[in-house]
């Protein structure tokens, strides 16, 4: 009989605000080392030591696992975050997102998208035409979870990313998250930059272009970051999209093309 997989989720907070999170799928033999690594990560976060750490571990029924391929990845070199955001706007516009909606999303992320002006724990769901926010809880947002790489895919991905100088947990985890989001046909595009003050890179993911990284989407030292999933409000059922993003188990057993960096010609 196939060994059951466990879904392992961590989220940590400090000063009543989101600090760090992680999502993995693993067999029982790997759980203790993964838990230790997650706890360490929460305690050694660049924004400070976690005050509260929530861990949840639950088995996943084998029949519920969907296998999938990661999106292609490429990097567009930009000189600073202003140019990065211009380039991101262009890709989002190509995916059918209106300039108003992009501005609302970018301003929300840059200003702290939670109602208290800090970063949300999860993502915003934004109408691609009007920019209206559709996620039920503006503090929590939508937390994409229950996704990971198979060990073989992880090894291949790490090798490929190492050749590009990109083998770090930010890129790997964001690519897996964006990969799961891109399996939802309702989502036209995703925009993300990190809340880690030392990490200025971000990405736009669309069906047409895959995962496109920009080394600068925010100024260094800024502690605000976030994610936006763009959808067309009157064409989707929010509850079923949220159930897919939060509950569907997805294992990536194939990786996409990993392309060398090139300059953004904007
Ligand atoms: P990070 O890339 O981990 O620095 O996260 C950047 C932002 O993305 C966070 O501030 C959250 O708003 C959001 N985020 C983090 N993890 C998730 C997740 N699992 N699902 C949806 N949004 C997330």
mmCIF file of C-alpha atoms and ligand atoms in Angstrom:
data_model
loop_
_atom_site.group_PDB
_atom_site.id
_atom_site.type_symbol
_atom_site.label_atom_id
_atom_site.label_comp_id
_atom_site.label_asym_id
_atom_site.label_seq_id
_atom_site.Cartn_x
_atom_site.Cartn_y
_atom_site.Cartn_z
ATOM 1 C CA UNK A 1 0.000 0.000 0.000
ATOM 2 C CA UNK A 2 1.239 3.484 -0.820
ATOM 3 C CA UNK A 3 2.616 5.399 2.149
ATOM 4 C CA UNK A 4 0.269 8.171 3.268
ATOM 5 C CA UNK A 5 1.365 11.767 2.880
ATOM 6 C CA UNK A 6 0.969 14.350 5.605
ATOM 7 C CA UNK A 7 0.161 17.980 5.017
ATOM 8 C CA UNK A 8 2.355 20.089 7.263
ATOM 9 C CA UNK A 9 1.516 23.776 7.728
ATOM 10 C CA UNK A 10 3.211 26.407 9.825
ATOM 11 C CA UNK A 11 2.370 29.995 10.486
ATOM 12 C CA UNK A 12 4.076 32.279 12.931
ATOM 13 C CA UNK A 13 3.266 35.731 14.255
ATOM 14 C CA UNK A 14 4.873 38.524 16.213
ATOM 15 C CA UNK A 15 3.262 41.669 17.692
ATOM 16 C CA UNK A 16 -0.093 40.259 16.650
ATOM 17 C CA UNK A 17 0.913 40.295 13.003
ATOM 18 C CA UNK A 18 1.856 37.650 10.419
ATOM 19 C CA UNK A 19 5.571 36.835 10.398
ATOM 20 C CA UNK A 20 6.223 33.635 8.494
ATOM 21 C CA UNK A 21 4.512 30.617 6.992
ATOM 22 C CA UNK A 22 5.349 27.357 5.247
ATOM 23 C CA UNK A 23 3.490 24.510 3.567
ATOM 24 C CA UNK A 24 4.848 21.021 2.860
ATOM 25 C CA UNK A 25 3.622 17.524 1.971
ATOM 26 C CA UNK A 26 5.744 14.668 3.292
ATOM 27 C CA UNK A 27 5.750 11.016 4.416
ATOM 28 C CA UNK A 28 5.856 10.338 8.174
ATOM 29 C CA UNK A 29 9.619 9.628 8.200
ATOM 30 C CA UNK A 30 10.377 13.238 7.168
ATOM 31 C CA UNK A 31 8.027 14.995 9.572
ATOM 32 C CA UNK A 32 10.310 15.563 12.560
ATOM 33 C CA UNK A 33 13.117 17.134 10.532
ATOM 34 C CA UNK A 34 10.656 19.320 8.580
ATOM 35 C CA UNK A 35 8.979 20.471 11.793
ATOM 36 C CA UNK A 36 12.378 21.343 13.296
ATOM 37 C CA UNK A 37 13.316 23.360 10.196
ATOM 38 C CA UNK A 38 9.988 25.234 10.247
ATOM 39 C CA UNK A 39 10.317 26.118 13.931
ATOM 40 C CA UNK A 40 13.871 27.339 13.367
ATOM 41 C CA UNK A 41 12.715 29.451 10.462
ATOM 42 C CA UNK A 42 10.021 31.093 12.585
ATOM 43 C CA UNK A 43 12.514 31.785 15.379
ATOM 44 C CA UNK A 44 15.201 33.195 13.069
ATOM 45 C CA UNK A 45 13.043 35.335 10.827
ATOM 46 C CA UNK A 46 14.665 38.573 9.542
ATOM 47 C CA UNK A 47 11.724 40.574 10.960
ATOM 48 C CA UNK A 48 12.298 39.173 14.460
ATOM 49 C CA UNK A 49 11.678 36.080 16.567
ATOM 50 C CA UNK A 50 8.218 34.508 16.384
ATOM 51 C CA UNK A 51 6.036 34.896 19.474
ATOM 52 C CA UNK A 52 3.392 32.398 18.385
ATOM 53 C CA UNK A 53 3.930 29.395 16.129
ATOM 54 C CA UNK A 54 0.996 27.333 14.867
ATOM 55 C CA UNK A 55 1.795 23.951 13.390
ATOM 56 C CA UNK A 56 -0.735 21.618 11.895
ATOM 57 C CA UNK A 57 -0.124 18.126 10.594
ATOM 58 C CA UNK A 58 -2.767 15.955 8.996
ATOM 59 C CA UNK A 59 -2.832 12.945 6.670
ATOM 60 C CA UNK A 60 -3.963 13.359 3.128
ATOM 61 C CA UNK A 61 -6.038 10.639 1.440
ATOM 62 C CA UNK A 62 -3.969 9.212 -1.483
ATOM 63 C CA UNK A 63 -6.907 9.563 -3.889
ATOM 64 C CA UNK A 64 -6.971 13.311 -3.293
ATOM 65 C CA UNK A 65 -3.476 14.013 -4.648
ATOM 66 C CA UNK A 66 -3.359 15.771 -8.016
ATOM 67 C CA UNK A 67 -0.063 15.564 -9.931
ATOM 68 C CA UNK A 68 1.006 18.577 -11.989
ATOM 69 C CA UNK A 69 3.837 20.382 -13.780
ATOM 70 C CA UNK A 70 5.399 23.590 -12.497
ATOM 71 C CA UNK A 71 5.155 26.748 -14.626
ATOM 72 C CA UNK A 72 8.138 27.920 -16.704
ATOM 73 C CA UNK A 73 10.330 30.447 -14.898
ATOM 74 C CA UNK A 74 12.241 33.410 -16.213
ATOM 75 C CA UNK A 75 13.780 36.562 -14.815
ATOM 76 C CA UNK A 76 13.445 40.006 -16.357
ATOM 77 C CA UNK A 77 16.273 42.221 -15.145
ATOM 78 C CA UNK A 78 15.106 45.663 -14.014
ATOM 79 C CA UNK A 79 17.218 48.422 -12.493
ATOM 80 C CA UNK A 80 14.965 49.349 -9.552
ATOM 81 C CA UNK A 81 11.478 48.764 -8.163
ATOM 82 C CA UNK A 82 9.935 51.589 -10.213
ATOM 83 C CA UNK A 83 11.007 49.875 -13.399
ATOM 84 C CA UNK A 84 10.035 46.498 -11.916
ATOM 85 C CA UNK A 85 6.490 47.697 -11.227
ATOM 86 C CA UNK A 86 6.216 49.180 -14.732
ATOM 87 C CA UNK A 87 7.242 45.836 -16.203
ATOM 88 C CA UNK A 88 4.832 43.967 -13.907
ATOM 89 C CA UNK A 89 2.008 46.307 -14.990
ATOM 90 C CA UNK A 90 2.708 45.493 -18.600
ATOM 91 C CA UNK A 91 2.449 41.739 -18.064
ATOM 92 C CA UNK A 92 -0.712 42.134 -15.990
ATOM 93 C CA UNK A 93 -2.274 44.312 -18.652
ATOM 94 C CA UNK A 94 -1.452 41.665 -21.260
ATOM 95 C CA UNK A 95 -3.361 39.162 -19.074
ATOM 96 C CA UNK A 96 -6.461 41.388 -19.204
ATOM 97 C CA UNK A 97 -6.148 43.183 -15.865
ATOM 98 C CA UNK A 98 -7.222 46.845 -16.069
ATOM 99 C CA UNK A 99 -4.760 49.598 -15.019
ATOM 100 C CA UNK A 100 -7.164 50.595 -12.194
ATOM 101 C CA UNK A 101 -7.195 47.079 -10.817
ATOM 102 C CA UNK A 102 -3.378 46.814 -10.987
ATOM 103 C CA UNK A 103 -2.987 50.182 -9.232
ATOM 104 C CA UNK A 104 -5.372 49.181 -6.461
ATOM 105 C CA UNK A 105 -3.524 45.889 -5.955
ATOM 106 C CA UNK A 106 -0.069 47.492 -5.959
ATOM 107 C CA UNK A 107 -1.125 50.302 -3.623
ATOM 108 C CA UNK A 108 -2.735 47.819 -1.239
ATOM 109 C CA UNK A 109 0.391 45.627 -1.113
ATOM 110 C CA UNK A 110 2.740 48.619 -0.812
ATOM 111 C CA UNK A 111 0.676 50.185 1.991
ATOM 112 C CA UNK A 112 0.034 46.937 3.911
ATOM 113 C CA UNK A 113 -3.090 45.168 2.648
ATOM 114 C CA UNK A 114 -4.502 44.187 6.063
ATOM 115 C CA UNK A 115 -6.958 46.673 7.645
ATOM 116 C CA UNK A 116 -4.301 47.711 10.224
ATOM 117 C CA UNK A 117 -1.823 48.660 7.451
ATOM 118 C CA UNK A 118 0.342 45.598 7.941
ATOM 119 C CA UNK A 119 0.887 42.609 5.664
ATOM 120 C CA UNK A 120 -1.869 40.036 5.383
ATOM 121 C CA UNK A 121 -1.345 36.390 6.301
ATOM 122 C CA UNK A 122 -2.606 35.284 2.889
ATOM 123 C CA UNK A 123 -3.550 36.706 -0.482
ATOM 124 C CA UNK A 124 -6.081 39.249 -1.748
ATOM 125 C CA UNK A 125 -8.624 38.191 -4.347
ATOM 126 C CA UNK A 126 -9.112 41.124 -6.685
ATOM 127 C CA UNK A 127 -11.584 41.821 -9.456
ATOM 128 C CA UNK A 128 -9.550 42.222 -12.640
ATOM 129 C CA UNK A 129 -11.814 45.012 -13.931
ATOM 130 C CA UNK A 130 -12.665 47.193 -10.945
ATOM 131 C CA UNK A 131 -9.987 46.287 -8.396
ATOM 132 C CA UNK A 132 -12.688 45.423 -5.851
ATOM 133 C CA UNK A 133 -11.466 43.077 -3.117
ATOM 134 C CA UNK A 134 -13.348 39.805 -2.882
ATOM 135 C CA UNK A 135 -11.536 37.795 -0.189
ATOM 136 C CA UNK A 136 -13.833 37.145 2.788
ATOM 137 C CA UNK A 137 -11.326 38.151 5.503
ATOM 138 C CA UNK A 138 -8.992 41.108 4.855
ATOM 139 C CA UNK A 139 -6.580 40.177 7.660
ATOM 140 C CA UNK A 140 -6.224 36.510 6.811
ATOM 141 C CA UNK A 141 -6.781 36.573 3.058
ATOM 142 C CA UNK A 142 -6.635 33.291 1.174
ATOM 143 C CA UNK A 143 -3.880 30.915 2.248
ATOM 144 C CA UNK A 144 -2.810 28.595 -0.528
ATOM 145 C CA UNK A 145 -1.757 25.311 1.014
ATOM 146 C CA UNK A 146 -1.373 21.542 0.596
ATOM 147 C CA UNK A 147 1.148 21.696 -2.263
ATOM 148 C CA UNK A 148 4.757 20.534 -2.649
ATOM 149 C CA UNK A 149 7.300 18.946 -5.013
ATOM 150 C CA UNK A 150 8.058 15.227 -5.288
ATOM 151 C CA UNK A 151 11.647 14.452 -4.161
ATOM 152 C CA UNK A 152 12.750 13.867 -7.798
ATOM 153 C CA UNK A 153 11.178 17.099 -9.010
ATOM 154 C CA UNK A 154 12.740 18.962 -6.089
ATOM 155 C CA UNK A 155 16.184 17.666 -6.987
ATOM 156 C CA UNK A 156 15.769 18.628 -10.643
ATOM 157 C CA UNK A 157 14.418 22.050 -9.725
ATOM 158 C CA UNK A 158 17.266 22.741 -7.314
ATOM 159 C CA UNK A 159 19.856 21.734 -9.907
ATOM 160 C CA UNK A 160 18.291 23.949 -12.554
ATOM 161 C CA UNK A 161 17.900 26.907 -10.201
ATOM 162 C CA UNK A 162 21.461 26.501 -8.937
ATOM 163 C CA UNK A 163 22.706 26.966 -12.503
ATOM 164 C CA UNK A 164 20.857 30.295 -12.556
ATOM 165 C CA UNK A 165 22.037 31.332 -9.068
ATOM 166 C CA UNK A 166 18.438 31.108 -7.832
ATOM 167 C CA UNK A 167 18.342 28.019 -5.631
ATOM 168 C CA UNK A 168 16.850 29.554 -2.494
ATOM 169 C CA UNK A 169 13.693 28.813 -0.518
ATOM 170 C CA UNK A 170 12.011 32.085 -1.593
ATOM 171 C CA UNK A 171 12.105 31.123 -5.250
ATOM 172 C CA UNK A 172 11.323 27.422 -4.755
ATOM 173 C CA UNK A 173 8.355 28.004 -2.450
ATOM 174 C CA UNK A 174 6.937 30.881 -4.469
ATOM 175 C CA UNK A 175 7.164 28.850 -7.676
ATOM 176 C CA UNK A 176 5.272 25.954 -6.060
ATOM 177 C CA UNK A 177 2.626 28.326 -4.676
ATOM 178 C CA UNK A 178 2.231 30.110 -8.026
ATOM 179 C CA UNK A 179 2.110 26.693 -9.711
ATOM 180 C CA UNK A 180 -0.876 25.681 -7.626
ATOM 181 C CA UNK A 181 -2.646 29.009 -8.181
ATOM 182 C CA UNK A 182 -2.121 28.702 -11.934
ATOM 183 C CA UNK A 183 -4.074 25.410 -11.896
ATOM 184 C CA UNK A 184 -7.211 27.386 -11.029
ATOM 185 C CA UNK A 185 -8.673 28.491 -14.384
ATOM 186 C CA UNK A 186 -10.517 31.344 -12.640
ATOM 187 C CA UNK A 187 -7.259 33.141 -11.772
ATOM 188 C CA UNK A 188 -6.058 35.310 -14.669
ATOM 189 C CA UNK A 189 -2.818 36.393 -12.994
ATOM 190 C CA UNK A 190 -0.953 36.595 -9.713
ATOM 191 C CA UNK A 191 1.212 39.438 -8.396
ATOM 192 C CA UNK A 192 3.548 39.014 -5.413
ATOM 193 C CA UNK A 193 6.336 40.602 -3.512
ATOM 194 C CA UNK A 194 7.735 39.431 -0.206
ATOM 195 C CA UNK A 195 7.302 41.016 3.220
ATOM 196 C CA UNK A 196 10.869 40.033 4.084
ATOM 197 C CA UNK A 197 12.765 43.377 4.262
ATOM 198 C CA UNK A 198 15.915 41.869 2.724
ATOM 199 C CA UNK A 199 14.168 40.322 -0.256
ATOM 200 C CA UNK A 200 13.177 42.840 -2.946
ATOM 201 C CA UNK A 201 12.289 40.400 -5.743
ATOM 202 C CA UNK A 202 8.753 39.595 -6.777
ATOM 203 C CA UNK A 203 6.845 38.048 -9.659
ATOM 204 C CA UNK A 204 3.884 38.060 -11.961
ATOM 205 C CA UNK A 205 2.479 34.671 -12.969
ATOM 206 C CA UNK A 206 0.091 34.246 -15.894
ATOM 207 C CA UNK A 207 -1.029 31.281 -18.004
ATOM 208 C CA UNK A 208 0.579 32.805 -21.084
ATOM 209 C CA UNK A 209 3.992 33.740 -19.661
ATOM 210 C CA UNK A 210 4.413 31.428 -16.677
ATOM 211 C CA UNK A 211 6.309 32.690 -13.639
ATOM 212 C CA UNK A 212 8.158 35.920 -14.421
ATOM 213 C CA UNK A 213 10.520 37.193 -11.723
ATOM 214 C CA UNK A 214 11.681 40.757 -11.269
ATOM 215 C CA UNK A 215 14.709 41.268 -9.010
ATOM 216 C CA UNK A 216 13.145 44.504 -7.717
ATOM 217 C CA UNK A 217 9.460 45.008 -6.995
ATOM 218 C CA UNK A 218 9.902 46.929 -3.727
ATOM 219 C CA UNK A 219 12.578 49.048 -2.047
ATOM 220 C CA UNK A 220 15.064 47.255 0.229
ATOM 221 C CA UNK A 221 14.174 47.487 3.929
ATOM 222 C CA UNK A 222 10.404 47.632 3.337
ATOM 223 C CA UNK A 223 8.569 45.182 5.604
ATOM 224 C CA UNK A 224 5.367 45.178 3.614
ATOM 225 C CA UNK A 225 4.581 42.589 0.986
ATOM 226 C CA UNK A 226 1.653 40.612 -0.250
ATOM 227 C CA UNK A 227 -0.069 38.650 -2.951
ATOM 228 C CA UNK A 228 -2.975 39.388 -5.266
ATOM 229 C CA UNK A 229 -4.946 36.855 -7.328
ATOM 230 C CA UNK A 230 -6.868 38.535 -10.150
ATOM 231 C CA UNK A 231 -10.234 37.086 -11.188
ATOM 232 C CA UNK A 232 -13.379 38.295 -12.962
ATOM 233 C CA UNK A 233 -15.872 38.705 -10.116
ATOM 234 C CA UNK A 234 -19.083 37.858 -11.944
ATOM 235 C CA UNK A 235 -17.617 34.762 -13.581
ATOM 236 C CA UNK A 236 -16.419 32.948 -10.491
ATOM 237 C CA UNK A 237 -17.693 31.274 -7.379
ATOM 238 C CA UNK A 238 -15.438 32.639 -4.624
ATOM 239 C CA UNK A 239 -16.181 29.812 -2.182
ATOM 240 C CA UNK A 240 -15.220 27.032 -4.585
ATOM 241 C CA UNK A 241 -12.053 28.849 -5.684
ATOM 242 C CA UNK A 242 -11.041 29.280 -2.031
ATOM 243 C CA UNK A 243 -11.729 25.591 -1.349
ATOM 244 C CA UNK A 244 -9.512 24.602 -4.294
ATOM 245 C CA UNK A 245 -6.651 26.913 -3.273
ATOM 246 C CA UNK A 246 -6.748 25.935 0.399
ATOM 247 C CA UNK A 247 -7.754 22.263 0.284
ATOM 248 C CA UNK A 248 -6.827 20.552 -2.992
ATOM 249 C CA UNK A 249 -3.652 18.508 -2.562
ATOM 250 C CA UNK A 250 -1.195 19.132 -5.416
ATOM 251 C CA UNK A 251 2.182 17.455 -5.903
ATOM 252 C CA UNK A 252 4.428 18.782 -8.645
ATOM 253 C CA UNK A 253 6.214 15.822 -10.206
ATOM 254 C CA UNK A 254 7.484 17.721 -13.266
ATOM 255 C CA UNK A 255 9.291 21.031 -13.525
ATOM 256 C CA UNK A 256 8.910 23.708 -16.200
ATOM 257 C CA UNK A 257 11.568 25.400 -18.333
ATOM 258 C CA UNK A 258 14.039 27.487 -16.372
ATOM 259 C CA UNK A 259 15.273 30.342 -18.521
ATOM 260 C CA UNK A 260 18.315 32.569 -18.148
ATOM 261 C CA UNK A 261 17.864 36.192 -17.114
ATOM 262 C CA UNK A 262 17.340 38.828 -19.740
ATOM 263 C CA UNK A 263 16.791 42.576 -19.617
ATOM 264 C CA UNK A 264 13.316 44.012 -19.622
ATOM 265 C CA UNK A 265 12.980 46.097 -22.771
ATOM 266 C CA UNK A 266 10.247 48.478 -21.650
HETATM 267 P P1 LIG B 1 6.390 35.704 1.409
HETATM 268 O O1 LIG B 1 6.644 35.494 -0.040
HETATM 269 O O2 LIG B 1 6.357 34.438 2.207
HETATM 270 O O3 LIG B 1 7.247 36.778 1.999
HETATM 271 O O4 LIG B 1 4.906 36.227 1.488
HETATM 272 C C1 LIG B 1 4.534 37.462 0.929
HETATM 273 C C2 LIG B 1 3.070 37.688 1.198
HETATM 274 O O5 LIG B 1 2.317 36.712 0.496
HETATM 275 C C3 LIG B 1 2.651 37.573 2.659
HETATM 276 O O6 LIG B 1 2.713 38.819 3.280
HETATM 277 C C4 LIG B 1 1.211 37.117 2.543
HETATM 278 O O7 LIG B 1 0.378 38.244 2.343
HETATM 279 C C5 LIG B 1 1.203 36.312 1.258
HETATM 280 N N1 LIG B 1 1.330 34.854 1.500
HETATM 281 C C6 LIG B 1 2.312 34.189 2.166
HETATM 282 N N2 LIG B 1 2.078 32.864 2.188
HETATM 283 C C7 LIG B 1 0.911 32.681 1.498
HETATM 284 C C8 LIG B 1 0.118 31.541 1.170
HETATM 285 N N3 LIG B 1 0.461 30.310 1.541
HETATM 286 N N4 LIG B 1 -1.012 31.749 0.460
HETATM 287 C C9 LIG B 1 -1.380 32.986 0.068
HETATM 288 N N5 LIG B 1 -0.684 34.082 0.361
HETATM 289 C C10 LIG B 1 0.444 33.951 1.058
#
